[in-house]
Coordinates of C-alpha atoms in Angstrom, one line a residue:
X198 CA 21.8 -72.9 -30.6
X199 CA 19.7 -74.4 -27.6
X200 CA 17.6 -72.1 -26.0
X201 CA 18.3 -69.3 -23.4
X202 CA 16.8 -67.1 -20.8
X203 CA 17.5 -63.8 -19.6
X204 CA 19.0 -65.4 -16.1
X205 CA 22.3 -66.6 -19.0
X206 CA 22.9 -62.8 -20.1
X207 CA 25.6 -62.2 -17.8
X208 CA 27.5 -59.0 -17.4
X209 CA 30.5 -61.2 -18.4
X210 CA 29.0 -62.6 -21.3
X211 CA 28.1 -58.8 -22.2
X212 CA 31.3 -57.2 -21.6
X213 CA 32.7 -59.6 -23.7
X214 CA 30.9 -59.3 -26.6
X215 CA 31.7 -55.6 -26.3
X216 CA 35.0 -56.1 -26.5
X217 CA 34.5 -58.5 -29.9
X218 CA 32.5 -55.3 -31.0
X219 CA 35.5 -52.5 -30.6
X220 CA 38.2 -55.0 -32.0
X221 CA 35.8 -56.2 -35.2
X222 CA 37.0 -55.6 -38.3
X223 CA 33.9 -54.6 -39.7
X224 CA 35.0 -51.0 -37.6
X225 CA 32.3 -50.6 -35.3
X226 CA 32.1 -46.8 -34.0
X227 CA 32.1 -45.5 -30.8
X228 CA 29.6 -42.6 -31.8
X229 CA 29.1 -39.4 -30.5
X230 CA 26.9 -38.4 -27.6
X231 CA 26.0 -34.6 -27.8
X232 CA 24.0 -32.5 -25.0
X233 CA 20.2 -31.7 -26.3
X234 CA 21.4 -28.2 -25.1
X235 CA 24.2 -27.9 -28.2
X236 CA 21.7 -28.0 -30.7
X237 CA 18.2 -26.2 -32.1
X238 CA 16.1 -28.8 -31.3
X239 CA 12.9 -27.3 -29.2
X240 CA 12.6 -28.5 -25.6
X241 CA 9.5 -28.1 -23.2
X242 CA 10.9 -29.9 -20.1
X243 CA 13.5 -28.5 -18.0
X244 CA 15.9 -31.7 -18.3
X245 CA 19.3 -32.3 -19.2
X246 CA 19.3 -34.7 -22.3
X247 CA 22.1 -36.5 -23.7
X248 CA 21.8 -37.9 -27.7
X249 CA 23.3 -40.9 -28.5
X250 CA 24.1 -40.5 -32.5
X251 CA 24.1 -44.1 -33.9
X252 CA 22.8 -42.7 -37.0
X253 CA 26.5 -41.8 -37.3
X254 CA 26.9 -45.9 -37.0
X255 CA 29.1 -47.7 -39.9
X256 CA 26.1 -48.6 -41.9
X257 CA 24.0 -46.4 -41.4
X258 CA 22.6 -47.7 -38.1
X259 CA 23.2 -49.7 -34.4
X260 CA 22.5 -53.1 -36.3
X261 CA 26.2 -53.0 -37.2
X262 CA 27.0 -53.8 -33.3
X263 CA 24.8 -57.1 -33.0
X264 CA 26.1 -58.6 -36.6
X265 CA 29.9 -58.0 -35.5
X266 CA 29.4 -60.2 -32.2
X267 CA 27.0 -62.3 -34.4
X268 CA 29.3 -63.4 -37.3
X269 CA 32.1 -63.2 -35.4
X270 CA 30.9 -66.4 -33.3
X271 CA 29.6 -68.2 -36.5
X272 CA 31.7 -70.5 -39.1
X273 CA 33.5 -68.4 -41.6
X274 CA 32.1 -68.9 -45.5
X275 CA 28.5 -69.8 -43.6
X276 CA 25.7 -69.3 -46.0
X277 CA 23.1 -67.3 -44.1
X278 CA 19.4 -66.2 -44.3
X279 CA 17.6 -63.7 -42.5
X280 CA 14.6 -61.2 -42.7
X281 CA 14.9 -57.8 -42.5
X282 CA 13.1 -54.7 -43.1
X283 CA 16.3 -53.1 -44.0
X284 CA 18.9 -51.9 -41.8
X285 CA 19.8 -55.6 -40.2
X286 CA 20.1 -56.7 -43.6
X287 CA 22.4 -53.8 -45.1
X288 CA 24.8 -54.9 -41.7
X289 CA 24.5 -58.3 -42.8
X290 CA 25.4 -58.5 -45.7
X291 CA 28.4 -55.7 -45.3
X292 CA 29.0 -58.4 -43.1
X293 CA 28.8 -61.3 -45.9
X294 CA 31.0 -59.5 -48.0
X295 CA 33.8 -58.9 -45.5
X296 CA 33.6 -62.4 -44.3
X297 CA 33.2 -63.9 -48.0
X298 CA 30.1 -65.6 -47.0
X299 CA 26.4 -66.5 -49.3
X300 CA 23.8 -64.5 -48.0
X301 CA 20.1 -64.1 -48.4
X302 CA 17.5 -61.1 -46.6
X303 CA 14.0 -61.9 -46.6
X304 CA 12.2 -57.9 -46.8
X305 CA 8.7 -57.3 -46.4
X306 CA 6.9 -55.8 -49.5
X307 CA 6.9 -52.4 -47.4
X308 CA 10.7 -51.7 -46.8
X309 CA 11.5 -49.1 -48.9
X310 CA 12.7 -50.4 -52.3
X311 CA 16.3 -47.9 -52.0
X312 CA 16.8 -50.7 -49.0
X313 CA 16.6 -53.8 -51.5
X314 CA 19.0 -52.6 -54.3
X315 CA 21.4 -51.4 -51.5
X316 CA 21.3 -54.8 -50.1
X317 CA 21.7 -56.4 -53.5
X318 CA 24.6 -54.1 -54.4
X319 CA 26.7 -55.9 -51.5
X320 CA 26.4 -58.8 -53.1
X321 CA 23.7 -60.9 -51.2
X322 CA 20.4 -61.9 -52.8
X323 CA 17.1 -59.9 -51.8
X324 CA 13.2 -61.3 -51.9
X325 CA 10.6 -59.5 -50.8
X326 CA 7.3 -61.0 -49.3
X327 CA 4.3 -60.1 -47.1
X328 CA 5.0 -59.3 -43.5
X329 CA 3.0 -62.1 -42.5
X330 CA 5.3 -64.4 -44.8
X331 CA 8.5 -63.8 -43.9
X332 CA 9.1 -66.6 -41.4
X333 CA 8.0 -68.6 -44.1
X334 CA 10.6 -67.9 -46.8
X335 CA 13.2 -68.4 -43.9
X336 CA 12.2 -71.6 -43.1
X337 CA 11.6 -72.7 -47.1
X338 CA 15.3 -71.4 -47.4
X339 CA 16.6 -73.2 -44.8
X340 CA 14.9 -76.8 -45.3
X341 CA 15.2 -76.5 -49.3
X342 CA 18.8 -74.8 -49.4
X343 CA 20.5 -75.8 -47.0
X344 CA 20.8 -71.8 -45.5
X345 CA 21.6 -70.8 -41.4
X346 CA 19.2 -68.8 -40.5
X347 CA 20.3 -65.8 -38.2
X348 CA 18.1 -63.6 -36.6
X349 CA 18.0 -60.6 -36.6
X350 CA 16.8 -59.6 -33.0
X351 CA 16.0 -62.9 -31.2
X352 CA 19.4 -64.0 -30.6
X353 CA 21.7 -63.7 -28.0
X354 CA 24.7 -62.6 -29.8
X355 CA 22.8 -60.0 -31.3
X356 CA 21.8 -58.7 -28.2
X357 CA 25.5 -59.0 -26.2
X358 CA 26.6 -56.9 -29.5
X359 CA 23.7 -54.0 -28.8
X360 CA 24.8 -53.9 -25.1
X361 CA 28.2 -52.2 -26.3
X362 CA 25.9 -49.6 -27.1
X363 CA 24.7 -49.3 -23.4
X364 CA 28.0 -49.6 -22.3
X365 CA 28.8 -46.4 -24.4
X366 CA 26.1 -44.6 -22.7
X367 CA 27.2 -45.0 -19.3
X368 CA 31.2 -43.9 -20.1
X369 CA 29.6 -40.5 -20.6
X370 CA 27.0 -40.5 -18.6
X371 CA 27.5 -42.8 -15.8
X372 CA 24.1 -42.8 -13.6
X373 CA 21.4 -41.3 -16.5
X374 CA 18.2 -41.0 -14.7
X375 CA 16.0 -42.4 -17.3
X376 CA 17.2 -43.5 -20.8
X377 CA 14.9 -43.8 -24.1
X378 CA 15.3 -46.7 -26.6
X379 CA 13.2 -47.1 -30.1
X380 CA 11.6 -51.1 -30.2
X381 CA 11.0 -53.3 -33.2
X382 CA 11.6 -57.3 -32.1
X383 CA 13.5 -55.6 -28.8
X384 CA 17.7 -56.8 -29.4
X385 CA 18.6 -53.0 -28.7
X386 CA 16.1 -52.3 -26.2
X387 CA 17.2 -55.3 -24.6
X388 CA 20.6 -55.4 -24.9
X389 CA 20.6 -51.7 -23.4
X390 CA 19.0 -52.2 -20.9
X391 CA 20.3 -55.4 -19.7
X392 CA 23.9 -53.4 -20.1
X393 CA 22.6 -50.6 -17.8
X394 CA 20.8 -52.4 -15.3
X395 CA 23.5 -54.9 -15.1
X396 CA 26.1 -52.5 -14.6
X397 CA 24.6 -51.3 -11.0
X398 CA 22.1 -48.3 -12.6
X399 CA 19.8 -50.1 -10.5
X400 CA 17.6 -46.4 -10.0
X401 CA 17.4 -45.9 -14.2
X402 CA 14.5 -45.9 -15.5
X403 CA 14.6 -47.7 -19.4
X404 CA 11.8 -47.0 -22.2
X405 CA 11.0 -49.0 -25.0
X406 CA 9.4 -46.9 -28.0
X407 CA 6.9 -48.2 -30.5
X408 CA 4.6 -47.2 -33.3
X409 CA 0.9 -47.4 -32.3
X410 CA 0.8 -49.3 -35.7
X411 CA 3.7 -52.0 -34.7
X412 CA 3.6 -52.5 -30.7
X413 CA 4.0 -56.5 -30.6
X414 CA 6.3 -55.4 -27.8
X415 CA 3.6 -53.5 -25.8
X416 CA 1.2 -55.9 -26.5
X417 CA 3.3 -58.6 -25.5
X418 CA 3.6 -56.7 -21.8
X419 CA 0.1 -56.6 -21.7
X420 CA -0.6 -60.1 -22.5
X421 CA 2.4 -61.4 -20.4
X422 CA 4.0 -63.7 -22.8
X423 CA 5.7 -62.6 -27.0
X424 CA 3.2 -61.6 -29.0
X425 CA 2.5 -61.2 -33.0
X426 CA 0.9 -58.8 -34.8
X427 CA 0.0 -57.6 -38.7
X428 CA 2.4 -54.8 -37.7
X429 CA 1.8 -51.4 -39.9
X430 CA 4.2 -48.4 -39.7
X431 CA 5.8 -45.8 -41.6
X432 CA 8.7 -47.0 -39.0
X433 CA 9.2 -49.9 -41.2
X434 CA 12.5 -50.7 -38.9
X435 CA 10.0 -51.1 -35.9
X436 CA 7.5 -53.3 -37.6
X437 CA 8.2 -57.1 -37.2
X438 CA 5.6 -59.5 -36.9
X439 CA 6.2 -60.6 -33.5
X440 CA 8.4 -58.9 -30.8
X441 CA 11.2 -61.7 -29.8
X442 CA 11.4 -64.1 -27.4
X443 CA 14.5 -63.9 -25.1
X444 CA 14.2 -60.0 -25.9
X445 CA 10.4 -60.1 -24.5
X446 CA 11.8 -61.7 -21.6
X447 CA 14.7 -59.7 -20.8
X448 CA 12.5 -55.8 -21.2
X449 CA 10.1 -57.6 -18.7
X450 CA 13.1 -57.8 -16.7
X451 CA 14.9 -54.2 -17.1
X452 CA 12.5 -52.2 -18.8
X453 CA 10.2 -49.5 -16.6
X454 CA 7.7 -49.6 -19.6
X455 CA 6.7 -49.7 -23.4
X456 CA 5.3 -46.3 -24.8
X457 CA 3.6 -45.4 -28.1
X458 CA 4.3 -42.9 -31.0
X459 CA 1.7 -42.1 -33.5
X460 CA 3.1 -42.2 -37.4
X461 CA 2.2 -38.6 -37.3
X462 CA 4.6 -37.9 -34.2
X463 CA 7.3 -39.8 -36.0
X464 CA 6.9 -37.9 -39.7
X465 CA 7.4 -34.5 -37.1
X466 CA 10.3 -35.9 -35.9
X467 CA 12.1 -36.8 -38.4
X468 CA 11.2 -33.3 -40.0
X469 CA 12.3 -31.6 -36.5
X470 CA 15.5 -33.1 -36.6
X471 CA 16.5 -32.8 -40.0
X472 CA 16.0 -29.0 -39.6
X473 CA 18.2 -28.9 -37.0
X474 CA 21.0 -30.8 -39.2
X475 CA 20.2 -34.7 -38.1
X476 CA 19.5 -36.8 -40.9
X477 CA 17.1 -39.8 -39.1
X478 CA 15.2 -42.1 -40.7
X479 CA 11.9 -42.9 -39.0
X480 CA 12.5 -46.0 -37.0
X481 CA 15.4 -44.0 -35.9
X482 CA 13.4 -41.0 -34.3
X483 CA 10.8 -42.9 -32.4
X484 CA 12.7 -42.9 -28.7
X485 CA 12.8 -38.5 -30.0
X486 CA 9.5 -38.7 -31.1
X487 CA 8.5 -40.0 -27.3
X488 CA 10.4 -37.1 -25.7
X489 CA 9.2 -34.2 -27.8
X490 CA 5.8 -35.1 -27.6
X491 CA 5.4 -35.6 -23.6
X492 CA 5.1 -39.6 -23.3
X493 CA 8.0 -40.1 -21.1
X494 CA 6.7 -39.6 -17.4
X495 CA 8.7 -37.7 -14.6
X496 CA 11.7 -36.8 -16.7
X497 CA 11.6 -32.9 -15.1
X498 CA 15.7 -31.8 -13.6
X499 CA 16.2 -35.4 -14.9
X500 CA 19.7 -36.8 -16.6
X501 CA 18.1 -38.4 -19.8
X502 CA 19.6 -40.5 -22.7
X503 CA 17.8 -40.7 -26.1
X504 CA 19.3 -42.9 -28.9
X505 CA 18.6 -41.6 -32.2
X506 CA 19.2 -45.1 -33.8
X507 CA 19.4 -45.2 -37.7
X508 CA 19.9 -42.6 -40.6
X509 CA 19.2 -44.8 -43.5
X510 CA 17.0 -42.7 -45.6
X511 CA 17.6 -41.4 -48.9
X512 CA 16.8 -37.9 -50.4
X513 CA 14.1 -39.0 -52.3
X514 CA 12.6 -40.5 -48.7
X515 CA 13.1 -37.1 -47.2
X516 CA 10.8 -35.1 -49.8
X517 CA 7.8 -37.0 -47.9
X518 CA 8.0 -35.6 -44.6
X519 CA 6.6 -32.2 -44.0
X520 CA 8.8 -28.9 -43.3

């Protein structure tokens, strides 16, 4: 695939791959948005906040949405590698096995081992590596056996299939005011924002949410061009070692601005919601984290969006966090 800039992400291109997303068969779901105000979750700001529940997603997170515009514009029977802490890689290789495709996912040592055998238990092979080695393996697996590598956030088909999840967004709430998006390499955040923006919400504000730990995204706004990092986080999901390329370039773009979360804030979070009946894993509560804890500015009489944006974590996970 030759290389592309944000100027070729086109609201055609985007509404396209949306439609490829509602008609996949791997049954991409249109998932529920609920008001902040239905539930017991605490609030300090006076604000009207709408939840977007892609923890409800077909496996288990938004990842589904990239990989069914991804493999659906790739040769059938393809035998694929590609590196992921988790949740791409349970989409991809639900994917593999629908498709009848060879797969491989690359997992740093840190993704929690449930993620591996679930992975393995759809049929596609598993290695686990340092963080800093993963790129590595890809490229050893693609020059030695012959393997397509396909990204799992650096890639523009990726990132057309997350902008269905914008798209979503704005059927229920058609001019939000600011709207609050978790950030590991950037595909969702990017493909959100590039949906919302692009759809005439010129006035919306779009956040990007790291881990203080993992913020190859923040960094790379500070240093003006994609940056890597020895990325650390409980947020395993949000920990890549480098934030993307055409993503970076597309958040400088649409995005107001990259905020932090402590792992401590996210821990809270994913404790906060679980009380209040929302099973989250901790990547997924990061754009939350950012709202319950005062780092989004000037969101006061505001119509906000927050994506809670994975729920793949096990009971055993859960027995970690504090009550």
């Amino acid at each position: 695939m030759g290389e592309v800039s944000a100027d070729n992400i086109t609201m055609q291109m985007l509404r396209e791959a949306c439609e490829t997303v509602r008609c996949s068969p791997l049954d991409v779901i249109n998932t529920p948005i609920i008001q902040w105000c239905q539930t017991t979750l605490p609030l300090n700001t006076s604000c009207n906040i709408h939840i977007k529940l892609e923890n409800m997603q077909r496996t288990g997170s938004f990842k589904i949405r990239g990989v069914a515009n991804q493999f659906a514009r790739r040769p059938k029977g393809g035998h694929f590698v590609t590196m992921s802490a988790g949740n791409y890689g349970k989409s991809f290789a639900y994917a593999c096995k629908h498709y009848g495709s060879k797969g491989k996912v690359v997992m740093p040592e840190t993704a929690p081992i449930s993620r591996s055998i679930l992975i393995q238990s759809l049929g596609v092979e598993v290695e686990r590596v340092p963080t800093t080695h993963l790129m590595d393996v890809v490229n050893r697996s693609v020059q030695e056996d012959s393997m397509i590598f396909l990204h799992s956030f650096d890639d523009p088909d990726i990132i057309a299939g997350h902008a269905s999840l914008g798209f979503e967004i704005l059927e229920v709430v058609p001019y939000p005011d600011v709207v609050v998006v978790c950030c590991g390499g950037g595909g969702l955040l990017a493909g959100v924002a590039a949906a919302i923006k692009l759809s005439g919400c010129e006035n919306t504000k779009i956040y990007g949410v790291e881990p203080e730990g993992a913020c190859t995204m923040y960094k790379s706004f500070i240093e003006k061009k994609p940056v890597g990092m020895d990325a650390q986080s409980i947020a395993s999901g949000l920990a890549p070692p480098f934030a993307g390329s055409l993503p970076y370039e597309l958040c400088q773009k649409y995005v107001e601005n990259i905020v932090l979360v402590t792992d401590e804030e996210i821990k809270s979070a994913v404790s906060t919601l679980y009380k209040a009946g929302l099973v989250v894993e901790p990547s997924g509560t990061a754009a939350f984290a950012a709202i319950i804890n005062d780092k989004i500015p000037d969101i006061n009489g505001k119509n906000v969006v927050v994506i809670l944006s994975g729920g793949n974590i096990g009971k055993d996970e859960l027995s970690n966090f504090p009550d």
